[in-house]
């Protein structure tokens, strides 16, 4: 199994991660090995359909997207408790490519554009579409430094995204 930085989060002594088409797991770094084998623990009562492709910590919750349009989230400050109704869908039918916590929002990159959620869940925040043309080709193509998000391999051209809008024009000179 190969894990990428997009599918792992280190919180204290626990590493939370997703494996494509499998459950989300945790691995305690202090008690990680029993003999020569790591001890992988499925995350609490996360539903089977939360088999993840991406995992993110935003505010006080853990979020796992399932490779489609659905995102599951944990209880506040309790990454082991996942309620049956704690999920939402992003967009109509285009799969989520990646998600990341950026400034005060959880940003979702889909095949049809970018969505952002403020707050710690859909119940206490705002969910809106922020761009239609910033779709990255792959989740590994998204780079951030907490001021901007840079998408060098977007569908159209390299893009800088500041949380409100994406600017493709300013980067076109880099291709010449």
mmCIF file of C-alpha atoms in Angstrom, residues 50-153:
data_model
loop_
_atom_site.group_PDB
_atom_site.id
_atom_site.type_symbol
_atom_site.label_atom_id
_atom_site.label_comp_id
_atom_site.label_asym_id
_atom_site.label_seq_id
_atom_site.Cartn_x
_atom_site.Cartn_y
_atom_site.Cartn_z
ATOM 1 C CA UNK A 50 -17.023 6.229 3.409
ATOM 2 C CA UNK A 51 -14.273 4.154 1.828
ATOM 3 C CA UNK A 52 -11.994 7.051 1.183
ATOM 4 C CA UNK A 53 -9.863 8.617 -1.474
ATOM 5 C CA UNK A 54 -8.979 11.747 0.518
ATOM 6 C CA UNK A 55 -8.934 12.757 4.188
ATOM 7 C CA UNK A 56 -8.723 16.206 5.746
ATOM 8 C CA UNK A 57 -8.858 17.795 9.186
ATOM 9 C CA UNK A 58 -10.863 21.035 9.145
ATOM 10 C CA UNK A 59 -11.511 22.933 12.343
ATOM 11 C CA UNK A 60 -12.587 20.267 14.842
ATOM 12 C CA UNK A 61 -13.764 17.502 12.482
ATOM 13 C CA UNK A 62 -12.276 14.825 10.248
ATOM 14 C CA UNK A 63 -13.628 14.701 6.667
ATOM 15 C CA UNK A 64 -13.351 11.753 4.265
ATOM 16 C CA UNK A 65 -14.479 11.895 0.641
ATOM 17 C CA UNK A 66 -15.450 8.598 -0.910
ATOM 18 C CA UNK A 67 -14.201 9.014 -4.472
ATOM 19 C CA UNK A 68 -17.615 10.094 -5.708
ATOM 20 C CA UNK A 69 -19.585 13.169 -4.660
ATOM 21 C CA UNK A 70 -20.159 12.212 -1.006
ATOM 22 C CA UNK A 71 -18.201 13.553 1.982
ATOM 23 C CA UNK A 72 -18.480 12.039 5.480
ATOM 24 C CA UNK A 73 -17.475 13.848 8.660
ATOM 25 C CA UNK A 74 -16.817 12.906 12.275
ATOM 26 C CA UNK A 75 -18.325 14.327 15.432
ATOM 27 C CA UNK A 76 -16.723 17.530 16.709
ATOM 28 C CA UNK A 77 -13.333 16.814 18.324
ATOM 29 C CA UNK A 78 -14.011 13.052 18.201
ATOM 30 C CA UNK A 79 -12.488 11.375 15.146
ATOM 31 C CA UNK A 80 -13.676 7.948 16.275
ATOM 32 C CA UNK A 81 -17.401 8.828 16.201
ATOM 33 C CA UNK A 82 -19.200 9.087 12.862
ATOM 34 C CA UNK A 83 -22.996 9.519 12.924
ATOM 35 C CA UNK A 84 -25.064 7.779 10.231
ATOM 36 C CA UNK A 85 -26.376 11.080 8.835
ATOM 37 C CA UNK A 86 -23.069 12.972 8.967
ATOM 38 C CA UNK A 87 -22.456 13.346 5.252
ATOM 39 C CA UNK A 88 -23.196 15.710 2.381
ATOM 40 C CA UNK A 89 -22.843 15.670 -1.395
ATOM 41 C CA UNK A 90 -20.698 18.098 -3.359
ATOM 42 C CA UNK A 91 -22.160 19.082 -6.704
ATOM 43 C CA UNK A 92 -24.532 17.058 -8.803
ATOM 44 C CA UNK A 93 -22.611 14.216 -10.390
ATOM 45 C CA UNK A 94 -18.910 15.043 -10.778
ATOM 46 C CA UNK A 95 -16.470 13.202 -8.528
ATOM 47 C CA UNK A 96 -14.332 14.961 -5.953
ATOM 48 C CA UNK A 97 -10.695 15.003 -7.033
ATOM 49 C CA UNK A 98 -9.272 16.544 -3.857
ATOM 50 C CA UNK A 99 -10.155 18.549 -0.774
ATOM 51 C CA UNK A 100 -8.063 20.719 1.517
ATOM 52 C CA UNK A 101 -8.467 23.088 4.406
ATOM 53 C CA UNK A 102 -7.570 26.574 3.154
ATOM 54 C CA UNK A 103 -7.865 29.701 5.270
ATOM 55 C CA UNK A 104 -11.346 29.525 6.830
ATOM 56 C CA UNK A 105 -12.873 27.072 4.353
ATOM 57 C CA UNK A 106 -12.802 23.433 3.382
ATOM 58 C CA UNK A 107 -12.240 23.536 -0.384
ATOM 59 C CA UNK A 108 -13.420 20.745 -2.704
ATOM 60 C CA UNK A 109 -11.975 20.348 -6.188
ATOM 61 C CA UNK A 110 -14.346 18.398 -8.422
ATOM 62 C CA UNK A 111 -14.365 17.525 -12.110
ATOM 63 C CA UNK A 112 -16.801 20.413 -12.599
ATOM 64 C CA UNK A 113 -15.147 23.151 -10.548
ATOM 65 C CA UNK A 114 -14.426 24.257 -6.995
ATOM 66 C CA UNK A 115 -16.735 24.345 -3.970
ATOM 67 C CA UNK A 116 -16.050 25.820 -0.522
ATOM 68 C CA UNK A 117 -17.610 25.215 2.889
ATOM 69 C CA UNK A 118 -17.102 27.600 5.783
ATOM 70 C CA UNK A 119 -17.966 26.497 9.301
ATOM 71 C CA UNK A 120 -17.168 23.087 10.744
ATOM 72 C CA UNK A 121 -20.076 21.248 9.074
ATOM 73 C CA UNK A 122 -22.825 22.014 6.553
ATOM 74 C CA UNK A 123 -25.216 22.612 9.472
ATOM 75 C CA UNK A 124 -23.282 25.595 10.860
ATOM 76 C CA UNK A 125 -21.594 26.958 7.747
ATOM 77 C CA UNK A 126 -22.070 28.124 4.195
ATOM 78 C CA UNK A 127 -21.589 25.843 1.204
ATOM 79 C CA UNK A 128 -21.126 27.437 -2.218
ATOM 80 C CA UNK A 129 -19.602 26.956 -5.643
ATOM 81 C CA UNK A 130 -16.678 29.351 -6.099
ATOM 82 C CA UNK A 131 -15.389 28.472 -9.584
ATOM 83 C CA UNK A 132 -16.400 26.447 -12.603
ATOM 84 C CA UNK A 133 -13.081 26.053 -14.394
ATOM 85 C CA UNK A 134 -10.394 25.261 -11.810
ATOM 86 C CA UNK A 135 -10.544 21.484 -11.955
ATOM 87 C CA UNK A 136 -7.135 19.912 -11.373
ATOM 88 C CA UNK A 137 -6.190 16.829 -13.348
ATOM 89 C CA UNK A 138 -5.050 14.977 -10.208
ATOM 90 C CA UNK A 139 -5.111 15.565 -6.438
ATOM 91 C CA UNK A 140 -1.303 15.620 -6.337
ATOM 92 C CA UNK A 141 -1.311 18.673 -8.648
ATOM 93 C CA UNK A 142 -2.597 21.064 -5.966
ATOM 94 C CA UNK A 143 -0.022 23.117 -4.048
ATOM 95 C CA UNK A 144 -0.794 25.604 -1.261
ATOM 96 C CA UNK A 145 1.144 27.949 0.992
ATOM 97 C CA UNK A 146 -1.844 29.246 3.023
ATOM 98 C CA UNK A 147 -1.970 32.443 0.914
ATOM 99 C CA UNK A 148 -2.807 30.958 -2.468
ATOM 100 C CA UNK A 149 -3.575 27.617 -4.048
ATOM 101 C CA UNK A 150 -1.556 26.899 -7.173
ATOM 102 C CA UNK A 151 -2.889 24.347 -9.667
ATOM 103 C CA UNK A 152 -0.179 23.809 -12.313
ATOM 104 C CA UNK A 153 -2.117 21.046 -14.080
#
